[in-house]
Amino acid sequence: MPGSKSKPLPSQAVTELVKVASWLQSEKADFQYVDNINICNNKEGLAKVTNDLIKQFATEITPKSSQNRVTAIHFSQSGIVPVEQGWTVYIMPVHVVGGTIMVEDQQLNLGFYCHLEENTHVSGDFFAVLLLSR
């Protein structure tokens, strides 16, 4: 897989997944399709609900980045996670709707994440938080 193998989230971050997953499945998240990607449109709400998760996860980011963005995507079919040049994407599944989450040819489970440094194929029906950093 481009990037790294999956790694476990810090235990404090795992406890935040339930709160984030619940919010992402609510109407408040306001998912909308943009370029065939079902993305969370409520960026302010997403920033609030993921604040504690990102704080707990921050220790995993190396090297320390000067710029971070958070987004959430509902993957419901095979697709590509776009990674802009110079950015790293940390993908954290927060809720599995059905099937197995695959990143390239590696399974990714709840409570784990992986980092991507180039456009990467994913499959499965799941909600994920993506932290973009550079």
mmCIF file of C-alpha atoms in Angstrom:
data_model
loop_
_atom_site.group_PDB
_atom_site.id
_atom_site.type_symbol
_atom_site.label_atom_id
_atom_site.label_comp_id
_atom_site.label_asym_id
_atom_site.label_seq_id
_atom_site.Cartn_x
_atom_site.Cartn_y
_atom_site.Cartn_z
ATOM 1 C CA MET A 1 0.000 0.000 0.000
ATOM 2 C CA PRO A 2 1.304 3.476 -0.696
ATOM 3 C CA GLY A 3 2.195 5.079 2.628
ATOM 4 C CA SER A 4 2.273 2.884 5.699
ATOM 5 C CA LYS A 5 0.694 -0.220 7.120
ATOM 6 C CA SER A 6 -2.259 0.283 9.416
ATOM 7 C CA LYS A 7 -1.493 1.248 12.983
ATOM 8 C CA PRO A 8 -3.702 1.297 16.086
ATOM 9 C CA LEU A 9 -5.177 4.616 17.131
ATOM 10 C CA PRO A 10 -4.172 5.865 20.592
ATOM 11 C CA SER A 11 -6.643 4.426 23.115
ATOM 12 C CA GLN A 12 -8.002 7.865 24.025
ATOM 13 C CA ALA A 13 -8.757 8.505 20.339
ATOM 14 C CA VAL A 14 -10.660 5.211 20.049
ATOM 15 C CA THR A 15 -13.097 6.359 22.748
ATOM 16 C CA GLU A 16 -13.963 9.392 20.592
ATOM 17 C CA LEU A 17 -14.924 7.265 17.570
ATOM 18 C CA VAL A 18 -18.440 6.490 18.855
ATOM 19 C CA LYS A 19 -19.295 10.183 19.248
ATOM 20 C CA VAL A 20 -17.908 11.050 15.820
ATOM 21 C CA ALA A 21 -19.595 8.060 14.136
ATOM 22 C CA SER A 22 -22.964 8.967 15.613
ATOM 23 C CA TRP A 23 -22.697 12.576 14.414
ATOM 24 C CA LEU A 24 -21.557 11.567 10.916
ATOM 25 C CA GLN A 25 -24.631 9.367 10.521
ATOM 26 C CA SER A 26 -26.968 12.205 11.497
ATOM 27 C CA GLU A 27 -28.500 14.798 9.191
ATOM 28 C CA LYS A 28 -26.280 17.417 10.861
ATOM 29 C CA ALA A 29 -23.273 16.130 8.887
ATOM 30 C CA ASP A 30 -24.967 17.189 5.617
ATOM 31 C CA PHE A 31 -23.208 14.787 3.248
ATOM 32 C CA GLN A 32 -23.190 15.886 -0.394
ATOM 33 C CA TYR A 33 -21.587 14.479 -3.518
ATOM 34 C CA VAL A 34 -18.654 16.460 -4.899
ATOM 35 C CA ASP A 35 -16.845 14.862 -7.862
ATOM 36 C CA ASN A 36 -18.423 11.463 -7.022
ATOM 37 C CA ILE A 37 -17.207 11.670 -3.401
ATOM 38 C CA ASN A 38 -19.862 11.765 -0.647
ATOM 39 C CA ILE A 39 -18.283 14.382 1.626
ATOM 40 C CA CYS A 40 -19.380 16.015 4.882
ATOM 41 C CA ASN A 41 -20.488 19.541 4.015
ATOM 42 C CA ASN A 42 -20.871 20.821 7.603
ATOM 43 C CA LYS A 43 -17.206 21.715 8.106
ATOM 44 C CA GLU A 44 -17.817 23.776 11.255
ATOM 45 C CA GLY A 45 -19.806 20.977 12.907
ATOM 46 C CA LEU A 46 -17.212 18.413 11.833
ATOM 47 C CA ALA A 47 -14.405 20.501 13.344
ATOM 48 C CA LYS A 48 -16.279 20.645 16.673
ATOM 49 C CA VAL A 49 -17.200 16.948 16.837
ATOM 50 C CA THR A 50 -13.704 15.753 15.834
ATOM 51 C CA ASN A 51 -11.776 18.219 18.019
ATOM 52 C CA ASP A 52 -11.081 15.738 20.846
ATOM 53 C CA LEU A 53 -10.353 12.900 18.408
ATOM 54 C CA ILE A 54 -7.797 15.016 16.546
ATOM 55 C CA LYS A 55 -6.197 16.195 19.823
ATOM 56 C CA GLN A 56 -5.754 12.584 20.932
ATOM 57 C CA PHE A 57 -4.461 11.595 17.490
ATOM 58 C CA ALA A 58 -2.013 14.514 17.166
ATOM 59 C CA THR A 59 0.772 12.528 18.811
ATOM 60 C CA GLU A 60 0.765 10.175 15.797
ATOM 61 C CA ILE A 61 1.532 12.904 13.254
ATOM 62 C CA THR A 62 5.182 12.975 12.234
ATOM 63 C CA PRO A 63 6.816 15.204 11.421
ATOM 64 C CA LYS A 64 4.822 17.929 13.112
ATOM 65 C CA SER A 65 2.844 19.710 10.450
ATOM 66 C CA SER A 66 2.290 23.394 9.960
ATOM 67 C CA GLN A 67 -1.095 23.032 8.334
ATOM 68 C CA ASN A 68 -3.981 20.623 9.077
ATOM 69 C CA ARG A 69 -7.456 20.123 7.633
ATOM 70 C CA VAL A 70 -10.125 17.628 8.606
ATOM 71 C CA THR A 71 -12.819 16.161 6.404
ATOM 72 C CA ALA A 72 -15.140 13.176 6.487
ATOM 73 C CA ILE A 73 -16.213 10.936 3.639
ATOM 74 C CA HIS A 74 -18.845 8.220 3.357
ATOM 75 C CA PHE A 75 -17.294 5.619 1.082
ATOM 76 C CA SER A 76 -20.042 3.401 -0.321
ATOM 77 C CA GLN A 77 -18.203 1.958 -3.312
ATOM 78 C CA SER A 78 -14.677 1.491 -4.587
ATOM 79 C CA GLY A 79 -12.907 4.752 -5.166
ATOM 80 C CA ILE A 80 -9.746 6.767 -4.883
ATOM 81 C CA VAL A 81 -8.710 8.896 -1.922
ATOM 82 C CA PRO A 82 -7.137 11.904 -3.620
ATOM 83 C CA VAL A 83 -3.916 13.112 -2.019
ATOM 84 C CA GLU A 84 -2.594 16.473 -3.135
ATOM 85 C CA GLN A 85 1.157 16.731 -3.655
ATOM 86 C CA GLY A 86 2.938 17.765 -0.451
ATOM 87 C CA TRP A 87 0.089 16.571 1.781
ATOM 88 C CA THR A 88 -0.254 13.448 3.916
ATOM 89 C CA VAL A 89 -3.705 11.991 4.558
ATOM 90 C CA TYR A 90 -4.423 10.029 7.728
ATOM 91 C CA ILE A 91 -7.557 7.926 7.172
ATOM 92 C CA MET A 92 -9.473 6.719 10.234
ATOM 93 C CA PRO A 93 -12.606 4.610 9.754
ATOM 94 C CA VAL A 94 -15.213 5.553 12.362
ATOM 95 C CA HIS A 95 -18.218 3.427 11.317
ATOM 96 C CA VAL A 96 -18.587 0.385 9.058
ATOM 97 C CA VAL A 97 -21.925 0.152 7.238
ATOM 98 C CA GLY A 98 -21.115 -3.143 5.525
ATOM 99 C CA GLY A 99 -18.358 -5.264 4.084
ATOM 100 C CA THR A 100 -14.645 -5.076 4.708
ATOM 101 C CA ILE A 101 -12.631 -1.873 4.502
ATOM 102 C CA MET A 102 -9.733 -2.273 2.122
ATOM 103 C CA VAL A 103 -6.984 0.287 1.485
ATOM 104 C CA GLU A 104 -5.203 -0.951 -1.625
ATOM 105 C CA ASP A 105 -4.864 -4.657 -0.766
ATOM 106 C CA GLN A 106 -4.762 -4.286 3.022
ATOM 107 C CA GLN A 107 -7.705 -4.573 5.401
ATOM 108 C CA LEU A 108 -8.271 -1.558 7.667
ATOM 109 C CA ASN A 109 -10.291 -2.054 10.854
ATOM 110 C CA LEU A 110 -12.046 0.265 13.273
ATOM 111 C CA GLY A 111 -9.604 1.567 15.867
ATOM 112 C CA PHE A 112 -6.794 1.687 13.300
ATOM 113 C CA TYR A 113 -5.566 4.253 10.801
ATOM 114 C CA CYS A 114 -3.111 4.492 7.968
ATOM 115 C CA HIS A 115 -1.357 7.372 6.320
ATOM 116 C CA LEU A 116 -1.398 7.974 2.590
ATOM 117 C CA GLU A 117 1.071 9.996 0.586
ATOM 118 C CA GLU A 118 -0.407 9.455 -2.870
ATOM 119 C CA ASN A 119 -3.805 8.753 -4.464
ATOM 120 C CA THR A 120 -4.930 5.446 -2.975
ATOM 121 C CA HIS A 121 -7.691 2.965 -3.855
ATOM 122 C CA VAL A 122 -10.214 2.155 -1.091
ATOM 123 C CA SER A 123 -13.268 -0.085 -0.980
ATOM 124 C CA GLY A 124 -16.010 -0.950 1.472
ATOM 125 C CA ASP A 125 -19.058 0.851 2.820
ATOM 126 C CA PHE A 126 -17.838 3.010 5.699
ATOM 127 C CA PHE A 127 -17.562 6.487 7.185
ATOM 128 C CA ALA A 128 -14.051 7.837 7.715
ATOM 129 C CA VAL A 129 -12.423 10.933 9.136
ATOM 130 C CA LEU A 130 -9.495 12.128 7.067
ATOM 131 C CA LEU A 131 -6.862 14.389 8.592
ATOM 132 C CA LEU A 132 -4.819 16.160 5.938
ATOM 133 C CA SER A 133 -1.493 17.635 6.995
ATOM 134 C CA ARG A 134 1.623 19.217 5.522
#
